[in-house]
PDB file of C-alpha atoms in Angstrom:
ATOM      1  CA  MET A   1      -0.106   0.036  -0.242  1.00 59.00           C
ATOM      2  CA  GLU A   2       1.358   3.430  -0.857  1.00 64.00           C
ATOM      3  CA  ASN A   3      -1.098   6.300   1.065  1.00 67.00           C
ATOM      4  CA  GLY A   4      -4.182   3.924   0.737  1.00 75.00           C
ATOM      5  CA  ARG A   5      -3.773   2.815  -2.903  1.00 83.00           C
ATOM      6  CA  LYS A   6      -2.800  -0.565  -3.752  1.00 92.00           C
ATOM      7  CA  PHE A   7       0.871  -0.275  -4.929  1.00 93.00           C
ATOM      8  CA  ILE A   8       2.047  -2.733  -7.954  1.00 96.00           C
ATOM      9  CA  VAL A   9       5.213  -3.076  -9.169  1.00 95.00           C
ATOM     10  CA  LEU A  10       5.558  -3.454 -12.609  1.00 97.00           C
ATOM     11  CA  GLY A  11       8.398  -5.084 -14.380  1.00 97.00           C
ATOM     12  CA  VAL A  12       9.023  -4.898 -17.996  1.00 98.00           C
ATOM     13  CA  THR A  13      10.864  -6.850 -20.042  1.00 97.00           C
ATOM     14  CA  GLY A  14      12.338  -6.917 -23.677  1.00 94.00           C
ATOM     15  CA  GLY A  15      10.300  -8.247 -26.067  1.00 90.00           C
ATOM     16  CA  ILE A  16       7.977  -6.142 -28.529  1.00 91.00           C
ATOM     17  CA  ALA A  17       4.801  -6.662 -26.564  1.00 94.00           C
ATOM     18  CA  ALA A  18       6.294  -3.693 -23.761  1.00 95.00           C
ATOM     19  CA  TYR A  19       4.518  -1.416 -25.848  1.00 95.00           C
ATOM     20  CA  LYS A  20       1.057  -3.096 -24.306  1.00 96.00           C
ATOM     21  CA  SER A  21       2.671  -2.272 -21.142  1.00 97.00           C
ATOM     22  CA  ALA A  22       2.566   1.014 -21.634  1.00 97.00           C
ATOM     23  CA  GLN A  23      -1.173   1.122 -21.651  1.00 97.00           C
ATOM     24  CA  LEU A  24      -1.665  -1.247 -18.892  1.00 98.00           C
ATOM     25  CA  VAL A  25       0.055   1.545 -16.334  1.00 98.00           C
ATOM     26  CA  SER A  26      -2.119   3.937 -17.661  1.00 97.00           C
ATOM     27  CA  MET A  27      -5.374   1.806 -16.998  1.00 97.00           C
ATOM     28  CA  LEU A  28      -4.013   1.255 -13.346  1.00 97.00           C
ATOM     29  CA  VAL A  29      -3.125   4.769 -12.673  1.00 97.00           C
ATOM     30  CA  LYS A  30      -6.847   6.246 -13.743  1.00 97.00           C
ATOM     31  CA  ASN A  31      -8.151   3.709 -11.856  1.00 95.00           C
ATOM     32  CA  GLY A  32      -6.109   4.679  -8.630  1.00 95.00           C
ATOM     33  CA  PHE A  33      -3.560   1.785  -8.008  1.00 96.00           C
ATOM     34  CA  ALA A  34       0.295   3.244  -7.654  1.00 94.00           C
ATOM     35  CA  VAL A  35       2.736   1.877 -10.201  1.00 96.00           C
ATOM     36  CA  GLN A  36       6.167   1.406  -9.625  1.00 94.00           C
ATOM     37  CA  VAL A  37       8.007   0.570 -13.096  1.00 95.00           C
ATOM     38  CA  ILE A  38      11.202  -1.428 -13.073  1.00 95.00           C
ATOM     39  CA  MET A  39      12.497  -2.035 -16.573  1.00 96.00           C
ATOM     40  CA  THR A  40      15.084  -4.284 -17.839  1.00 96.00           C
ATOM     41  CA  GLU A  41      17.987  -2.840 -20.131  1.00 94.00           C
ATOM     42  CA  ASN A  42      16.798  -4.500 -23.121  1.00 95.00           C
ATOM     43  CA  ALA A  43      12.983  -3.430 -22.927  1.00 96.00           C
ATOM     44  CA  CYS A  44      14.502   0.388 -23.379  1.00 95.00           C
ATOM     45  CA  SER A  45      15.090  -0.874 -26.446  1.00 95.00           C
ATOM     46  CA  PHE A  46      11.516  -1.320 -27.321  1.00 95.00           C
ATOM     47  CA  VAL A  47      10.057   1.478 -25.260  1.00 96.00           C
ATOM     48  CA  GLY A  48      11.510   4.196 -23.573  1.00 95.00           C
ATOM     49  CA  GLU A  49      11.552   5.087 -19.755  1.00 94.00           C
ATOM     50  CA  LEU A  50      10.031   8.369 -20.207  1.00 96.00           C
ATOM     51  CA  THR A  51       6.767   6.713 -21.365  1.00 96.00           C
ATOM     52  CA  PHE A  52       6.770   4.468 -18.152  1.00 97.00           C
ATOM     53  CA  ARG A  53       8.103   7.844 -16.164  1.00 95.00           C
ATOM     54  CA  THR A  54       4.884   9.956 -17.585  1.00 96.00           C
ATOM     55  CA  LEU A  55       2.294   7.552 -17.102  1.00 97.00           C
ATOM     56  CA  SER A  56       3.113   6.256 -13.588  1.00 96.00           C
ATOM     57  CA  GLN A  57       4.147   9.662 -12.548  1.00 94.00           C
ATOM     58  CA  ARG A  58       6.953   8.476 -10.556  1.00 92.00           C
ATOM     59  CA  PRO A  59      11.036   7.412 -11.536  1.00 91.00           C
ATOM     60  CA  VAL A  60      11.136   4.006 -13.301  1.00 93.00           C
ATOM     61  CA  VAL A  61      13.958   1.506 -12.227  1.00 90.00           C
ATOM     62  CA  LEU A  62      16.886   1.203 -14.000  1.00 89.00           C
ATOM     63  CA  ASP A  63      19.227  -0.713 -11.929  1.00 83.00           C
ATOM     64  CA  LEU A  64      20.518  -1.612  -8.995  1.00 75.00           C
ATOM     65  CA  TRP A  65      23.225   1.324  -8.478  1.00 65.00           C
ATOM     66  CA  HIS A  66      20.934   4.370  -8.568  1.00 57.00           C
ATOM     67  CA  CYS A  67      18.711   4.465  -4.833  1.00 53.00           C
ATOM     68  CA  GLY A  68      16.993   6.913  -3.849  1.00 52.00           C
ATOM     69  CA  SER A  69      17.416   6.516  -0.568  1.00 48.00           C
ATOM     70  CA  TRP A  70      19.432   4.632   1.841  1.00 38.00           C
ATOM     71  CA  GLN A  71      17.739   1.105   1.778  1.00 44.00           C
ATOM     72  CA  PRO A  72      18.239  -0.469  -1.603  1.00 47.00           C
ATOM     73  CA  GLU A  73      15.470  -0.067  -3.803  1.00 53.00           C
ATOM     74  CA  HIS A  74      14.571  -3.904  -4.455  1.00 52.00           C
ATOM     75  CA  VAL A  75      13.881  -4.058  -0.703  1.00 61.00           C
ATOM     76  CA  LYS A  76      12.007  -1.025   0.268  1.00 70.00           C
ATOM     77  CA  LEU A  77       9.635  -2.012  -3.247  1.00 75.00           C
ATOM     78  CA  ALA A  78       9.076  -5.942  -1.743  1.00 76.00           C
ATOM     79  CA  GLU A  79       8.183  -4.405   1.767  1.00 77.00           C
ATOM     80  CA  MET A  80       5.729  -2.021  -0.332  1.00 83.00           C
ATOM     81  CA  ALA A  81       3.959  -4.238  -2.851  1.00 89.00           C
ATOM     82  CA  ASP A  82       0.630  -5.818  -3.194  1.00 92.00           C
ATOM     83  CA  LEU A  83       1.388  -7.458  -6.622  1.00 95.00           C
ATOM     84  CA  PHE A  84       4.014  -8.097  -8.237  1.00 96.00           C
ATOM     85  CA  VAL A  85       3.196  -8.162 -12.313  1.00 98.00           C
ATOM     86  CA  VAL A  86       6.063  -8.962 -15.378  1.00 98.00           C
ATOM     87  CA  ALA A  87       4.373  -7.389 -18.690  1.00 98.00           C
ATOM     88  CA  PRO A  88       5.680  -8.968 -21.068  1.00 97.00           C
ATOM     89  CA  ALA A  89       7.986 -11.725 -19.353  1.00 97.00           C
ATOM     90  CA  THR A  90      10.430 -13.480 -21.704  1.00 96.00           C
ATOM     91  CA  ALA A  91      11.533 -16.429 -21.651  1.00 96.00           C
ATOM     92  CA  ASN A  92      14.653 -15.680 -20.118  1.00 96.00           C
ATOM     93  CA  PHE A  93      13.445 -13.396 -17.548  1.00 97.00           C
ATOM     94  CA  VAL A  94      11.414 -16.452 -16.815  1.00 98.00           C
ATOM     95  CA  ALA A  95      13.999 -18.811 -16.692  1.00 97.00           C
ATOM     96  CA  LYS A  96      15.673 -16.720 -13.872  1.00 97.00           C
ATOM     97  CA  MET A  97      12.535 -16.571 -11.537  1.00 97.00           C
ATOM     98  CA  ALA A  98      12.048 -19.962 -11.724  1.00 97.00           C
ATOM     99  CA  ASN A  99      15.887 -20.380 -11.091  1.00 97.00           C
ATOM    100  CA  GLY A 100      16.901 -17.824  -8.236  1.00 95.00           C
ATOM    101  CA  ILE A 101      19.069 -15.866 -10.812  1.00 95.00           C
ATOM    102  CA  ALA A 102      19.272 -12.191  -9.606  1.00 93.00           C
ATOM    103  CA  ASP A 103      21.613 -10.317 -11.706  1.00 93.00           C
ATOM    104  CA  ASP A 104      19.606  -7.001 -12.772  1.00 92.00           C
ATOM    105  CA  ALA A 105      17.039  -4.796 -11.155  1.00 90.00           C
ATOM    106  CA  LEU A 106      14.144  -6.641 -11.772  1.00 93.00           C
ATOM    107  CA  SER A 107      15.230 -10.262 -11.285  1.00 94.00           C
ATOM    108  CA  THR A 108      16.664  -8.830  -7.878  1.00 91.00           C
ATOM    109  CA  PHE A 109      13.467  -7.698  -7.352  1.00 90.00           C
ATOM    110  CA  ALA A 110      11.678 -10.938  -8.012  1.00 93.00           C
ATOM    111  CA  ALA A 111      14.337 -12.588  -5.187  1.00 91.00           C
ATOM    112  CA  THR A 112      12.845 -10.331  -2.727  1.00 88.00           C
ATOM    113  CA  PHE A 113       9.179  -9.530  -2.865  1.00 86.00           C
ATOM    114  CA  GLU A 114       6.705 -11.070  -0.693  1.00 83.00           C
ATOM    115  CA  CYS A 115       2.871 -10.606  -2.293  1.00 84.00           C
ATOM    116  CA  PRO A 116       1.410 -12.560  -5.064  1.00 92.00           C
ATOM    117  CA  ALA A 117       2.872 -12.327  -8.322  1.00 96.00           C
ATOM    118  CA  LEU A 118       1.685 -12.448 -11.950  1.00 98.00           C
ATOM    119  CA  LEU A 119       3.467 -13.050 -14.962  1.00 98.00           C
ATOM    120  CA  ALA A 120       2.313 -12.490 -18.752  1.00 97.00           C
ATOM    121  CA  PRO A 121       4.768 -13.898 -21.045  1.00 97.00           C
ATOM    122  CA  ALA A 122       4.990 -12.828 -24.316  1.00 94.00           C
ATOM    123  CA  MET A 123       7.474 -14.421 -26.800  1.00 94.00           C
ATOM    124  CA  ASN A 124       8.095 -16.617 -30.302  1.00 89.00           C
ATOM    125  CA  PRO A 125       5.491 -19.736 -30.708  1.00 88.00           C
ATOM    126  CA  ALA A 126       8.266 -21.855 -30.897  1.00 87.00           C
ATOM    127  CA  MET A 127      10.254 -20.537 -28.079  1.00 90.00           C
ATOM    128  CA  ALA A 128       7.005 -20.905 -25.391  1.00 92.00           C
ATOM    129  CA  ALA A 129       6.290 -24.681 -26.526  1.00 92.00           C
ATOM    130  CA  LYS A 130      10.176 -25.141 -25.526  1.00 96.00           C
ATOM    131  CA  ALA A 131      10.542 -27.938 -22.651  1.00 97.00           C
ATOM    132  CA  ALA A 132      12.568 -25.196 -20.687  1.00 96.00           C
ATOM    133  CA  PHE A 133      10.163 -22.578 -20.591  1.00 97.00           C
ATOM    134  CA  LEU A 134       7.546 -24.839 -19.907  1.00 97.00           C
ATOM    135  CA  GLU A 135       9.273 -26.850 -16.439  1.00 98.00           C
ATOM    136  CA  ASN A 136      10.033 -23.224 -15.501  1.00 97.00           C
ATOM    137  CA  VAL A 137       6.262 -22.422 -15.684  1.00 98.00           C
ATOM    138  CA  GLU A 138       5.404 -25.010 -13.741  1.00 97.00           C
ATOM    139  CA  LYS A 139       8.121 -24.633 -11.737  1.00 97.00           C
ATOM    140  CA  LEU A 140       6.880 -21.178 -11.012  1.00 97.00           C
ATOM    141  CA  ARG A 141       3.266 -22.126 -10.906  1.00 97.00           C
ATOM    142  CA  ARG A 142       4.306 -24.788  -7.839  1.00 96.00           C
ATOM    143  CA  ARG A 143       5.238 -21.936  -6.274  1.00 95.00           C
ATOM    144  CA  GLY A 144       2.547 -19.838  -6.254  1.00 96.00           C
ATOM    145  CA  VAL A 145       3.113 -17.457  -9.002  1.00 97.00           C
ATOM    146  CA  ASN A 146       0.127 -16.938 -11.179  1.00 97.00           C
ATOM    147  CA  PHE A 147      -0.257 -16.822 -14.973  1.00 98.00           C
ATOM    148  CA  ILE A 148      -1.971 -14.871 -17.774  1.00 98.00           C
ATOM    149  CA  GLY A 149      -0.977 -16.032 -21.220  1.00 92.00           C
ATOM    150  CA  PRO A 150       0.273 -16.156 -23.665  1.00 89.00           C
ATOM    151  CA  GLU A 151      -2.040 -15.943 -25.957  1.00 80.00           C
ATOM    152  CA  GLU A 152      -2.607 -17.869 -29.697  1.00 74.00           C
ATOM    153  CA  GLY A 153      -2.510 -15.258 -32.341  1.00 76.00           C
ATOM    154  CA  HIS A 154       0.173 -14.078 -35.316  1.00 70.00           C
ATOM    155  CA  VAL A 155       2.906 -12.689 -32.961  1.00 69.00           C
ATOM    156  CA  ALA A 156       5.293  -9.474 -34.097  1.00 69.00           C
ATOM    157  CA  CYS A 157       7.836 -11.921 -35.996  1.00 71.00           C
ATOM    158  CA  GLY A 158       5.438 -12.913 -38.713  1.00 70.00           C
ATOM    159  CA  ALA A 159       5.099 -16.460 -37.059  1.00 71.00           C
ATOM    160  CA  SER A 160       1.627 -17.414 -35.089  1.00 73.00           C
ATOM    161  CA  GLY A 161       0.744 -19.833 -32.360  1.00 72.00           C
ATOM    162  CA  LYS A 162       0.977 -19.211 -28.646  1.00 84.00           C
ATOM    163  CA  GLY A 163       3.331 -16.787 -27.887  1.00 83.00           C
ATOM    164  CA  ARG A 164       1.512 -13.521 -27.743  1.00 85.00           C
ATOM    165  CA  MET A 165       1.328 -11.546 -24.333  1.00 93.00           C
ATOM    166  CA  SER A 166      -2.517 -10.851 -23.070  1.00 95.00           C
ATOM    167  CA  GLU A 167      -4.422  -8.204 -23.711  1.00 96.00           C
ATOM    168  CA  PRO A 168      -3.771  -5.271 -21.458  1.00 97.00           C
ATOM    169  CA  GLU A 169      -7.705  -4.465 -20.438  1.00 97.00           C
ATOM    170  CA  GLU A 170      -7.458  -9.145 -19.587  1.00 98.00           C
ATOM    171  CA  ILE A 171      -4.147  -8.281 -17.435  1.00 98.00           C
ATOM    172  CA  PHE A 172      -5.929  -5.116 -15.624  1.00 97.00           C
ATOM    173  CA  GLN A 173      -9.143  -7.593 -14.904  1.00 97.00           C
ATOM    174  CA  THR A 174      -7.006 -10.294 -13.420  1.00 97.00           C
ATOM    175  CA  ILE A 175      -4.490  -7.958 -11.447  1.00 97.00           C
ATOM    176  CA  LYS A 176      -8.182  -6.587  -9.922  1.00 96.00           C
ATOM    177  CA  LYS A 177      -9.110  -9.733  -9.320  1.00 95.00           C
ATOM    178  CA  LEU A 178      -6.048 -11.122  -7.291  1.00 95.00           C
ATOM    179  CA  ILE A 179      -5.582  -8.001  -5.018  1.00 91.00           C
ATOM    180  CA  GLY A 180      -9.154  -8.399  -4.485  1.00 81.00           C
ATOM    181  CA  ASP A 181     -10.142  -5.142  -5.993  1.00 67.00           C
ATOM    182  CA  ASN A 182     -12.964  -6.037  -8.185  1.00 55.00           C
TER     183      ASN A 182
END
């Protein structure tokens, strides 16, 4: 909670679906949620940090080394968060989270949070069908992590199949259900 508002930590990873996350942040803020965005370095190649800073009305966390206070950012955020969402969640991020790898700001936050989590995978359908990805998803599900998607459809690289990120409205509705804000 932050000032009586539900506090969402939104991770944005490096996939073309990152543009949909801007719409999700906008929806959340318009509906009274506080949103803290953490972007991976690769995410910044798809959508600029300024977009998320403007929509969330707060600085975006880009790395572990530029904290605004004495307390490490990932620890402070973990204490405040009501829900941890990653949209899009790449195969790389899912693997990091499933295996406890903490080598950037987002994966380090993933190693510290205590609140419920929701991942919205997005990737090429061939990647989404690989045994390693599916095993990592199952490992995280056993730990209580929630998933939405990936969906069937056409993806940016031209392929079709199960790999599209769920639409922002669907993710938003799932967030509301998970934090009891129906």
